[in-house]
mmCIF file of C-alpha atoms in Angstrom:
data_model
loop_
_atom_site.group_PDB
_atom_site.id
_atom_site.type_symbol
_atom_site.label_atom_id
_atom_site.label_comp_id
_atom_site.label_asym_id
_atom_site.label_seq_id
_atom_site.Cartn_x
_atom_site.Cartn_y
_atom_site.Cartn_z
ATOM 1 C CA MET D 11 47.806 34.875 110.308
ATOM 2 C CA GLU D 12 46.673 37.393 112.885
ATOM 3 C CA ARG D 13 46.833 40.887 111.479
ATOM 4 C CA PRO D 14 48.989 43.060 109.237
ATOM 5 C CA PRO D 15 49.040 46.809 109.850
ATOM 6 C CA ALA D 16 45.746 48.311 108.690
ATOM 7 C CA ASP D 17 47.490 51.006 106.659
ATOM 8 C CA ARG D 18 49.105 48.749 104.094
ATOM 9 C CA ILE D 19 48.505 45.678 101.980
ATOM 10 C CA THR D 20 50.881 42.712 101.992
ATOM 11 C CA GLN D 21 53.156 42.158 99.016
ATOM 12 C CA ALA D 22 51.566 38.765 98.405
ATOM 13 C CA GLU D 23 48.129 40.375 98.201
ATOM 14 C CA LEU D 24 49.401 43.027 95.842
ATOM 15 C CA SER D 25 50.989 40.448 93.552
ATOM 16 C CA HIS D 26 47.711 38.500 93.421
ATOM 17 C CA LEU D 27 45.811 41.679 92.630
ATOM 18 C CA LYS D 28 48.231 42.650 89.880
ATOM 19 C CA ALA D 29 48.263 39.207 88.287
ATOM 20 C CA ALA D 30 44.486 38.972 88.284
ATOM 21 C CA GLY D 31 43.986 42.597 87.284
ATOM 22 C CA GLU D 32 45.916 42.173 84.067
ATOM 23 C CA LYS D 33 43.173 39.845 82.861
ATOM 24 C CA SER D 34 40.237 41.960 84.006
ATOM 25 C CA LYS D 35 38.357 44.613 82.070
ATOM 26 C CA ASP D 36 36.706 46.810 84.662
ATOM 27 C CA ALA D 37 39.361 46.573 87.361
ATOM 28 C CA ILE D 38 37.268 46.657 90.604
ATOM 29 C CA VAL D 39 39.035 45.197 93.637
ATOM 30 C CA VAL D 40 37.173 42.131 94.891
ATOM 31 C CA TYR D 41 37.609 41.155 98.513
ATOM 32 C CA GLU D 42 36.291 38.145 100.348
ATOM 33 C CA THR D 43 35.473 39.939 103.584
ATOM 34 C CA ALA D 44 32.518 42.316 103.420
ATOM 35 C CA LYS D 45 33.604 45.925 103.782
ATOM 36 C CA ARG D 46 31.162 46.452 106.615
ATOM 37 C CA SER D 47 33.097 43.927 108.717
ATOM 38 C CA VAL D 48 36.393 45.725 108.140
ATOM 39 C CA LEU D 49 34.927 49.179 108.704
ATOM 40 C CA ALA D 50 33.133 48.035 111.853
ATOM 41 C CA LYS D 51 36.444 46.836 113.281
ATOM 42 C CA VAL D 52 38.085 50.157 112.444
ATOM 43 C CA ARG D 53 35.259 52.071 114.148
ATOM 44 C CA GLU D 54 35.456 49.882 117.249
ATOM 45 C CA GLY D 55 39.224 50.168 117.453
ATOM 46 C CA LEU D 56 39.745 46.440 116.860
ATOM 47 C CA PRO D 57 42.756 45.143 114.895
ATOM 48 C CA VAL D 58 42.184 44.570 111.194
ATOM 49 C CA GLU D 59 43.337 40.997 110.755
ATOM 50 C CA ASP D 60 45.093 39.289 107.880
ATOM 51 C CA GLY D 61 41.967 37.388 106.911
ATOM 52 C CA ASP D 62 39.976 40.618 106.723
ATOM 53 C CA LEU D 63 42.152 42.125 103.993
ATOM 54 C CA TYR D 64 43.338 39.026 102.189
ATOM 55 C CA PRO D 65 41.805 38.930 98.694
ATOM 56 C CA VAL D 66 39.467 36.164 97.628
ATOM 57 C CA LEU D 67 41.160 33.140 96.094
ATOM 58 C CA SER D 68 37.936 31.304 95.350
ATOM 59 C CA THR D 69 34.451 32.629 96.018
ATOM 60 C CA ARG D 70 30.935 32.749 94.659
ATOM 61 C CA GLU D 71 30.127 36.135 96.111
ATOM 62 C CA GLU D 72 31.859 39.406 95.227
ATOM 63 C CA LYS D 73 32.590 41.985 97.907
ATOM 64 C CA ARG D 74 33.564 45.419 96.594
ATOM 65 C CA VAL D 75 35.694 48.037 98.278
ATOM 66 C CA THR D 76 35.816 51.525 96.786
ATOM 67 C CA ASN D 77 38.983 53.389 95.899
ATOM 68 C CA ALA D 78 38.474 55.755 98.829
ATOM 69 C CA GLU D 79 38.295 52.844 101.261
ATOM 70 C CA ILE D 80 41.416 51.273 99.755
ATOM 71 C CA ALA D 81 43.291 54.537 100.192
ATOM 72 C CA ARG D 82 42.081 54.937 103.780
ATOM 73 C CA LEU D 83 42.750 51.364 104.894
ATOM 74 C CA MET D 84 45.918 50.636 102.926
ATOM 75 C CA GLY D 85 47.377 54.005 102.077
ATOM 76 C CA PRO D 86 47.185 56.268 99.014
ATOM 77 C CA GLU D 87 50.501 54.969 97.671
ATOM 78 C CA VAL D 88 49.048 51.459 97.398
ATOM 79 C CA LEU D 89 46.047 52.783 95.499
ATOM 80 C CA GLU D 90 48.286 54.710 93.118
ATOM 81 C CA GLU D 91 50.467 51.681 92.508
ATOM 82 C CA MET D 92 47.419 49.537 91.836
ATOM 83 C CA ARG D 93 46.072 52.128 89.437
ATOM 84 C CA ALA D 94 49.356 52.222 87.556
ATOM 85 C CA GLN D 95 49.741 48.462 87.398
ATOM 86 C CA LEU D 96 46.147 47.489 86.674
ATOM 87 C CA ARG D 97 45.433 50.184 84.078
ATOM 88 C CA PRO D 98 41.861 50.776 85.336
ATOM 89 C CA THR D 99 39.103 52.529 83.501
ATOM 90 C CA VAL D 100 37.573 55.774 84.748
ATOM 91 C CA SER D 101 35.056 53.815 86.816
ATOM 92 C CA GLU D 102 34.636 54.540 90.515
ATOM 93 C CA SER D 103 36.297 51.275 91.556
ATOM 94 C CA LEU D 104 38.970 48.784 90.582
ATOM 95 C CA LYS D 105 38.147 45.208 89.673
ATOM 96 C CA VAL D 106 40.210 42.103 90.255
ATOM 97 C CA GLU D 107 39.030 38.582 89.576
ATOM 98 C CA CYS D 108 40.961 36.612 92.146
ATOM 99 C CA ARG D 109 41.859 33.019 91.509
ATOM 100 C CA ALA D 110 43.134 29.979 93.397
ATOM 101 C CA VAL D 111 46.878 30.120 93.858
ATOM 102 C CA VAL D 112 47.701 26.743 95.378
ATOM 103 C CA ALA D 113 45.890 23.517 94.494
ATOM 104 C CA PRO D 114 46.262 20.707 97.059
ATOM 105 C CA PRO D 115 48.158 17.682 95.733
ATOM 106 C CA ALA D 116 46.514 14.317 95.244
ATOM 107 C CA GLY D 117 48.188 12.858 98.313
ATOM 108 C CA PRO D 118 50.668 13.609 101.082
ATOM 109 C CA ALA D 119 54.188 14.468 100.005
ATOM 110 C CA GLU D 120 56.624 11.920 101.367
ATOM 111 C CA PRO D 121 59.947 12.922 102.923
ATOM 112 C CA GLU D 122 63.131 11.634 101.384
ATOM 113 C CA THR D 123 64.504 9.036 103.742
ATOM 114 C CA ALA D 124 67.794 7.247 104.087
ATOM 115 C CA GLY D 125 68.263 3.865 105.704
ATOM 116 C CA GLY D 126 66.665 2.966 109.004
ATOM 117 C CA LEU D 127 63.112 3.916 108.090
ATOM 118 C CA GLY D 128 61.789 0.733 109.667
ATOM 119 C CA TYR D 129 63.389 1.593 112.990
ATOM 120 C CA ARG D 130 62.021 5.142 112.880
ATOM 121 C CA ARG D 131 58.516 3.923 112.166
ATOM 122 C CA PHE D 132 58.878 1.295 114.875
ATOM 123 C CA SER D 133 60.121 3.905 117.337
ATOM 124 C CA ARG D 134 57.167 6.150 116.583
ATOM 125 C CA ALA D 135 54.860 3.272 117.433
ATOM 126 C CA VAL D 136 56.804 2.885 120.669
ATOM 127 C CA ASN D 137 55.642 6.366 121.660
ATOM 128 C CA HIS D 138 52.012 5.279 121.464
ATOM 129 C CA PHE D 139 52.651 2.045 123.349
ATOM 130 C CA ALA D 140 54.759 3.601 126.087
ATOM 131 C CA ILE D 141 52.415 6.532 126.690
ATOM 132 C CA ALA D 142 49.460 4.187 127.047
ATOM 133 C CA ALA D 143 51.406 1.912 129.406
ATOM 134 C CA LEU D 144 52.723 4.685 131.615
ATOM 135 C CA ALA D 145 49.295 6.317 131.719
ATOM 136 C CA ILE D 146 47.820 3.102 133.111
ATOM 137 C CA LEU D 147 50.500 2.757 135.742
ATOM 138 C CA ALA D 148 50.083 6.386 136.739
ATOM 139 C CA THR D 149 46.350 5.986 137.265
ATOM 140 C CA ALA D 150 46.814 2.548 138.928
ATOM 141 C CA GLY D 151 43.196 1.529 139.065
ATOM 142 C CA PRO D 152 40.145 1.169 136.894
ATOM 143 C CA ALA D 153 40.587 3.057 133.652
ATOM 144 C CA ARG D 154 39.060 6.490 133.960
ATOM 145 C CA ALA D 155 36.223 6.979 131.533
ATOM 146 C CA GLN D 156 36.412 10.402 129.906
ATOM 147 C CA GLN D 157 33.563 11.960 128.047
ATOM 148 C CA LEU D 158 34.140 12.186 124.319
ATOM 149 C CA PRO D 159 33.337 15.569 122.758
ATOM 150 C CA THR D 160 29.952 16.068 121.152
ATOM 151 C CA GLY D 161 28.592 18.752 118.858
ATOM 152 C CA ARG D 162 30.772 21.856 119.010
ATOM 153 C CA ALA D 163 31.937 21.330 122.575
ATOM 154 C CA GLU D 164 35.548 20.802 123.628
ATOM 155 C CA VAL D 165 36.946 18.401 126.202
ATOM 156 C CA VAL D 166 40.175 19.707 127.753
ATOM 157 C CA THR D 167 42.854 17.393 129.171
ATOM 158 C CA THR D 168 46.318 17.979 130.599
ATOM 159 C CA GLU D 169 47.819 14.965 128.845
ATOM 160 C CA PRO D 170 47.672 13.857 125.196
ATOM 161 C CA ARG D 171 44.983 11.237 125.628
ATOM 162 C CA LEU D 172 41.234 11.076 126.007
ATOM 163 C CA GLY D 173 39.835 7.855 127.393
ATOM 164 C CA SER D 174 41.351 5.102 125.248
ATOM 165 C CA VAL D 175 42.482 7.521 122.527
ATOM 166 C CA VAL D 176 46.174 8.466 122.578
ATOM 167 C CA ALA D 177 47.205 11.360 120.330
ATOM 168 C CA ASN D 178 49.115 10.347 117.202
ATOM 169 C CA ALA D 179 51.563 13.213 117.740
ATOM 170 C CA PRO D 180 51.622 13.680 121.537
ATOM 171 C CA ILE D 181 53.657 16.879 121.805
ATOM 172 C CA PRO D 182 54.703 17.140 125.480
ATOM 173 C CA ALA D 183 53.403 20.165 127.368
ATOM 174 C CA GLU D 184 56.950 21.405 127.960
ATOM 175 C CA MET D 185 57.351 21.810 124.198
ATOM 176 C CA HIS D 186 54.223 23.917 123.787
ATOM 177 C CA ILE D 187 54.996 27.481 122.686
ATOM 178 C CA ARG D 188 52.926 30.435 123.877
ATOM 179 C CA ASN D 189 51.903 32.891 121.182
ATOM 180 C CA GLU D 190 53.351 36.404 121.361
ATOM 181 C CA GLY D 191 53.158 39.562 119.316
ATOM 182 C CA SER D 192 55.856 40.848 116.989
ATOM 183 C CA ASP D 193 58.238 43.409 118.488
ATOM 184 C CA VAL D 194 57.704 45.512 115.359
ATOM 185 C CA ASP D 195 53.932 45.839 115.045
ATOM 186 C CA GLY D 196 52.434 43.662 117.788
ATOM 187 C CA ALA D 197 50.819 41.306 115.275
ATOM 188 C CA GLY D 198 50.557 37.748 116.563
ATOM 189 C CA LEU D 199 52.944 34.898 115.805
ATOM 190 C CA CYS D 200 50.514 31.979 116.012
ATOM 191 C CA VAL D 201 51.894 30.380 112.845
ATOM 192 C CA ILE D 202 55.470 30.533 114.122
ATOM 193 C CA SER D 203 54.400 29.315 117.582
ATOM 194 C CA SER D 204 52.643 26.270 116.124
ATOM 195 C CA ILE D 205 55.327 25.167 113.687
ATOM 196 C CA LEU D 206 58.025 25.797 116.307
ATOM 197 C CA ALA D 207 56.330 23.467 118.811
ATOM 198 C CA ASN D 208 55.808 20.885 116.064
ATOM 199 C CA GLY D 209 59.430 21.180 114.970
ATOM 200 C CA MET D 210 60.758 20.776 118.511
ATOM 201 C CA TYR D 211 58.731 17.580 118.883
ATOM 202 C CA GLN D 212 59.923 16.301 115.498
ATOM 203 C CA GLY D 213 63.566 17.089 116.209
ATOM 204 C CA VAL D 214 64.034 19.692 113.487
ATOM 205 C CA PRO D 215 67.662 20.875 113.803
ATOM 206 C CA GLY D 216 67.909 24.470 114.944
ATOM 207 C CA LEU D 217 64.574 24.520 116.789
ATOM 208 C CA GLU D 218 65.671 22.687 119.947
ATOM 209 C CA SER D 219 65.895 25.890 121.983
ATOM 210 C CA GLY D 220 62.332 26.981 121.216
ATOM 211 C CA LYS D 221 62.098 30.732 121.680
ATOM 212 C CA GLY D 222 65.877 30.853 121.668
ATOM 213 C CA SER D 223 65.942 29.584 118.085
ATOM 214 C CA GLU D 224 66.830 31.743 115.106
ATOM 215 C CA LEU D 225 63.357 31.128 113.659
ATOM 216 C CA TRP D 226 61.655 32.681 116.681
ATOM 217 C CA LYS D 227 64.134 35.549 116.988
ATOM 218 C CA ARG D 228 63.721 36.485 113.328
ATOM 219 C CA ALA D 229 59.941 36.314 113.528
ATOM 220 C CA LYS D 230 59.877 38.497 116.656
ATOM 221 C CA ALA D 231 62.087 41.098 114.990
ATOM 222 C CA GLU D 232 59.890 41.383 111.886
ATOM 223 C CA PRO D 233 56.231 42.342 111.329
ATOM 224 C CA GLY D 234 53.855 39.593 112.471
ATOM 225 C CA GLY D 235 50.879 38.011 110.779
ATOM 226 C CA TYR D 236 51.852 35.104 108.521
ATOM 227 C CA TYR D 237 50.422 33.582 105.345
ATOM 228 C CA PRO D 238 51.934 30.861 103.102
ATOM 229 C CA GLU D 239 54.146 33.072 100.948
ATOM 230 C CA LYS D 240 55.501 35.049 103.873
ATOM 231 C CA LEU D 241 56.276 31.891 105.852
ATOM 232 C CA GLU D 242 57.988 30.328 102.839
ATOM 233 C CA LYS D 243 60.306 33.326 102.527
ATOM 234 C CA LEU D 244 61.271 33.173 106.205
ATOM 235 C CA LEU D 245 61.920 29.423 106.185
ATOM 236 C CA LYS D 246 64.082 29.638 103.071
ATOM 237 C CA GLU D 247 66.238 32.187 104.856
ATOM 238 C CA VAL D 248 66.406 30.559 108.292
ATOM 239 C CA LEU D 249 66.145 26.807 107.512
ATOM 240 C CA PRO D 250 67.055 26.486 103.820
ATOM 241 C CA ASP D 251 67.890 22.770 103.987
ATOM 242 C CA GLU D 252 64.886 21.571 105.988
ATOM 243 C CA LYS D 253 62.050 19.841 104.120
ATOM 244 C CA TRP D 254 58.472 20.870 104.787
ATOM 245 C CA PHE D 255 55.119 20.951 103.022
ATOM 246 C CA SER D 256 52.450 23.657 103.024
ATOM 247 C CA TRP D 257 49.094 23.574 101.293
ATOM 248 C CA GLU D 258 45.735 25.291 101.093
ATOM 249 C CA GLY D 259 42.473 23.416 100.619
ATOM 250 C CA GLU D 260 38.894 22.991 101.756
ATOM 251 C CA GLY D 261 39.014 19.545 103.393
ATOM 252 C CA THR D 262 41.037 17.984 106.201
ATOM 253 C CA ASP D 263 42.045 14.774 104.382
ATOM 254 C CA LEU D 264 45.710 15.772 104.174
ATOM 255 C CA VAL D 265 45.774 16.789 107.838
ATOM 256 C CA ARG D 266 44.446 13.369 108.779
ATOM 257 C CA ALA D 267 46.794 11.528 106.390
ATOM 258 C CA TYR D 268 49.899 13.189 107.809
ATOM 259 C CA ASN D 269 48.714 12.916 111.396
ATOM 260 C CA ALA D 270 48.013 9.196 111.044
ATOM 261 C CA LYS D 271 51.731 8.755 110.334
ATOM 262 C CA GLY D 272 52.730 10.600 113.498
ATOM 263 C CA TYR D 273 53.242 14.096 112.107
ATOM 264 C CA PRO D 274 51.802 17.062 114.037
ATOM 265 C CA VAL D 275 50.214 19.504 111.596
ATOM 266 C CA GLY D 276 49.950 23.272 111.833
ATOM 267 C CA SER D 277 46.325 23.961 110.896
ATOM 268 C CA THR D 278 44.178 27.046 110.610
ATOM 269 C CA THR D 279 41.161 27.435 112.856
ATOM 270 C CA ASN D 280 38.390 30.007 112.612
ATOM 271 C CA THR D 281 36.964 29.766 116.137
ATOM 272 C CA GLY D 282 37.094 27.881 119.443
ATOM 273 C CA GLU D 283 35.888 27.932 123.036
ATOM 274 C CA LEU D 284 38.903 30.057 123.980
ATOM 275 C CA TYR D 285 37.395 32.746 121.744
ATOM 276 C CA GLU D 286 33.812 32.229 122.932
ATOM 277 C CA GLY D 287 32.853 30.940 119.498
ATOM 278 C CA LYS D 288 33.739 34.236 117.816
ATOM 279 C CA PRO D 289 35.523 34.267 114.425
ATOM 280 C CA VAL D 290 39.317 34.319 114.562
ATOM 281 C CA HIS D 291 42.183 33.965 112.093
ATOM 282 C CA HIS D 292 44.493 31.598 113.887
ATOM 283 C CA MET D 293 46.803 28.591 113.565
ATOM 284 C CA ILE D 294 47.020 25.728 116.049
ATOM 285 C CA SER D 295 48.898 22.430 116.253
ATOM 286 C CA ASP D 296 46.856 19.365 115.397
ATOM 287 C CA ALA D 297 48.143 16.493 117.530
ATOM 288 C CA HIS D 298 45.495 13.980 116.492
ATOM 289 C CA LEU D 299 42.822 13.532 113.853
ATOM 290 C CA ASP D 300 40.941 10.344 113.071
ATOM 291 C CA GLU D 301 37.439 9.592 111.850
ATOM 292 C CA ALA D 302 35.947 10.495 115.224
ATOM 293 C CA VAL D 303 38.004 13.039 117.181
ATOM 294 C CA ALA D 304 40.751 15.639 116.870
ATOM 295 C CA CYS D 305 43.216 16.951 119.449
ATOM 296 C CA ILE D 306 44.162 20.632 119.267
ATOM 297 C CA ILE D 307 47.088 22.359 120.960
ATOM 298 C CA ASP D 308 46.324 26.076 120.984
ATOM 299 C CA ASN D 309 49.355 28.344 121.382
ATOM 300 C CA ASN D 310 47.176 30.868 123.204
ATOM 301 C CA ASP D 311 46.640 28.294 125.977
ATOM 302 C CA PRO D 312 49.719 26.019 126.071
ATOM 303 C CA GLY D 313 49.931 22.979 128.311
ATOM 304 C CA LYS D 314 46.449 21.750 127.419
ATOM 305 C CA TYR D 315 44.972 19.379 124.857
ATOM 306 C CA ARG D 316 41.599 20.347 123.442
ATOM 307 C CA TRP D 317 39.562 17.500 121.986
ATOM 308 C CA VAL D 318 36.760 18.099 119.493
ATOM 309 C CA THR D 319 34.848 15.911 117.087
ATOM 310 C CA ALA D 320 36.389 15.386 113.657
ATOM 311 C CA ALA D 321 33.376 17.159 112.157
ATOM 312 C CA GLU D 322 33.929 20.196 114.382
ATOM 313 C CA PHE D 323 37.625 20.273 113.470
ATOM 314 C CA ALA D 324 36.662 20.256 109.783
ATOM 315 C CA ARG D 325 34.169 23.080 110.383
ATOM 316 C CA ARG D 326 36.843 25.219 112.015
ATOM 317 C CA PHE D 327 39.592 24.480 109.480
ATOM 318 C CA PRO D 328 38.659 26.944 106.678
ATOM 319 C CA ASP D 329 39.928 30.488 107.123
ATOM 320 C CA GLY D 330 38.341 32.640 104.455
ATOM 321 C CA GLY D 331 37.028 29.736 102.385
ATOM 322 C CA LYS D 332 40.192 27.629 102.471
ATOM 323 C CA GLY D 333 42.210 26.075 105.246
ATOM 324 C CA TRP D 334 45.996 26.149 105.476
ATOM 325 C CA GLY D 335 48.121 23.249 106.640
ATOM 326 C CA PHE D 336 51.843 23.022 107.352
ATOM 327 C CA VAL D 337 53.968 19.994 108.200
ATOM 328 C CA TRP D 338 57.676 19.387 108.715
ATOM 329 C CA LEU D 339 58.681 16.321 106.684
ATOM 330 C CA ARG D 340 60.690 14.789 109.490
ATOM 331 C CA LEU D 341 59.453 11.922 111.639
ATOM 332 C CA PRO D 342 59.772 12.556 115.371
ATOM 333 C CA PRO D 343 62.599 10.659 117.082
ATOM 334 C CA GLY D 344 61.418 7.540 118.906
ATOM 335 C CA LEU D 345 62.094 6.026 122.287
ATOM 336 C CA ASP D 346 64.750 3.412 122.964
ATOM 337 C CA ASP D 347 63.843 -0.202 122.152
ATOM 338 C CA SER D 348 64.376 -1.263 125.755
ATOM 339 C CA LEU D 349 61.704 1.179 126.881
ATOM 340 C CA TYR D 350 59.341 -0.307 124.316
ATOM 341 C CA TYR D 351 59.723 -3.822 125.682
ATOM 342 C CA ALA D 352 59.530 -2.607 129.270
ATOM 343 C CA ALA D 353 56.388 -0.633 128.513
ATOM 344 C CA ALA D 354 54.809 -3.577 126.706
ATOM 345 C CA LEU D 355 55.552 -5.904 129.622
ATOM 346 C CA LEU D 356 54.222 -3.455 132.196
ATOM 347 C CA LEU D 357 51.129 -2.827 130.123
ATOM 348 C CA ALA D 358 50.406 -6.535 129.770
ATOM 349 C CA SER D 359 50.935 -7.035 133.505
ATOM 350 C CA ALA D 360 48.625 -4.158 134.338
ATOM 351 C CA ALA D 361 45.953 -5.584 132.062
ATOM 352 C CA LEU D 362 46.185 -8.998 133.743
ATOM 353 C CA LEU D 363 46.107 -7.561 137.247
ATOM 354 C CA LEU D 364 43.412 -5.035 136.459
ATOM 355 C CA PRO D 365 40.918 -6.450 133.953
ATOM 356 C CA SER D 366 39.372 -3.032 133.473
ATOM 357 C CA ASN D 367 42.635 -1.936 131.898
ATOM 358 C CA LEU D 368 42.424 -4.519 129.136
ATOM 359 C CA LEU D 369 40.901 -1.816 126.945
ATOM 360 C CA TRP D 370 44.136 0.145 127.235
ATOM 361 C CA LEU D 371 46.165 -2.842 126.074
ATOM 362 C CA MET D 372 43.931 -3.251 123.030
ATOM 363 C CA ALA D 373 44.063 0.471 122.238
ATOM 364 C CA ALA D 374 47.856 0.554 122.437
ATOM 365 C CA ARG D 375 48.133 -2.573 120.299
ATOM 366 C CA ASN D 376 45.900 -0.989 117.648
ATOM 367 C CA ALA D 377 47.986 2.199 117.720
ATOM 368 C CA TYR D 378 51.135 0.122 117.228
ATOM 369 C CA ARG D 379 49.650 -1.745 114.276
ATOM 370 C CA ALA D 380 48.401 1.466 112.653
ATOM 371 C CA SER D 381 51.778 3.134 113.038
ATOM 372 C CA THR D 382 53.686 0.225 111.505
ATOM 373 C CA ALA D 383 51.280 -0.264 108.611
ATOM 374 C CA VAL D 384 52.700 -0.117 105.099
ATOM 375 C CA ARG D 385 52.802 3.436 103.751
ATOM 376 C CA PRO D 386 50.247 4.107 101.005
ATOM 377 C CA SER D 387 51.768 4.632 97.583
#
């Protein structure tokens, strides 16, 4: 996601350009990012990021880059290959009419499950109940009112809750992964960092050791900057038997649908307070998304939970016109049943002893009911 080397184009981009170019007459390369943005970064010595060079998949406005600029930014060999493959005319530029590659499905893909699904769903609900109960006992007093986010502002917490809202996928801080650059080209590994943290929380086999996992080691030893096709190739090599789902789209409905079932979702974001509101090409872990608020775990600032309004999350989701979501199709392992009953008893006792904590009991009960609701068909 962060940045490929500025002197070459990715193979996925080239394949899109070739496929679209075969249907075009004039053959002028169309890019989503205005050339002035790319050239300004080059002049200022800033990294040219993946989103800057990635070709338009769906757009209403054409941005043209001349042959000379293609040769300078991506290398003369790329230009020559494009010329040979696209059979351009003698015009000054190449033309490619880019098209959507991945259409989001009608609804969330469901994992294949064996027996014991009821227990797994029940155990996931236990997480919500237990976290709420233990949070009350830890505070031992009137429930602390926390300001909900408004507008574009963020509210930062050190635990996966905000007031009465407990994150649907409360990834513990010790499982957060800090983003690093590739050992090959220094390009960031935000995509790998996010899906690694999610996978550790969900119990994906092979990811238990975090940065000691084969997934992380392979990513560090290869060029950074990930997009759907590149990630797919890596996962097929490292985790060929693990089920996952990746999609591109404009809305956040799928993010919310998966998250409501307890799945953390790797989601693109185009800005944030960490970046002073400036545009970025980045992936985070979405720990919670409902009709009101979202909880973000940013791998550039692990150990914290950043809460924003659902509207602000939706505004940040698109990266170059479309957002990208990734989810492991494996429910996180739950807590032991005995802990559930103990937590429920303690929570009820706390609510009786401290009437102000009754809100917590109601919130945890609602989370339990939502988690054990019948799956939509």
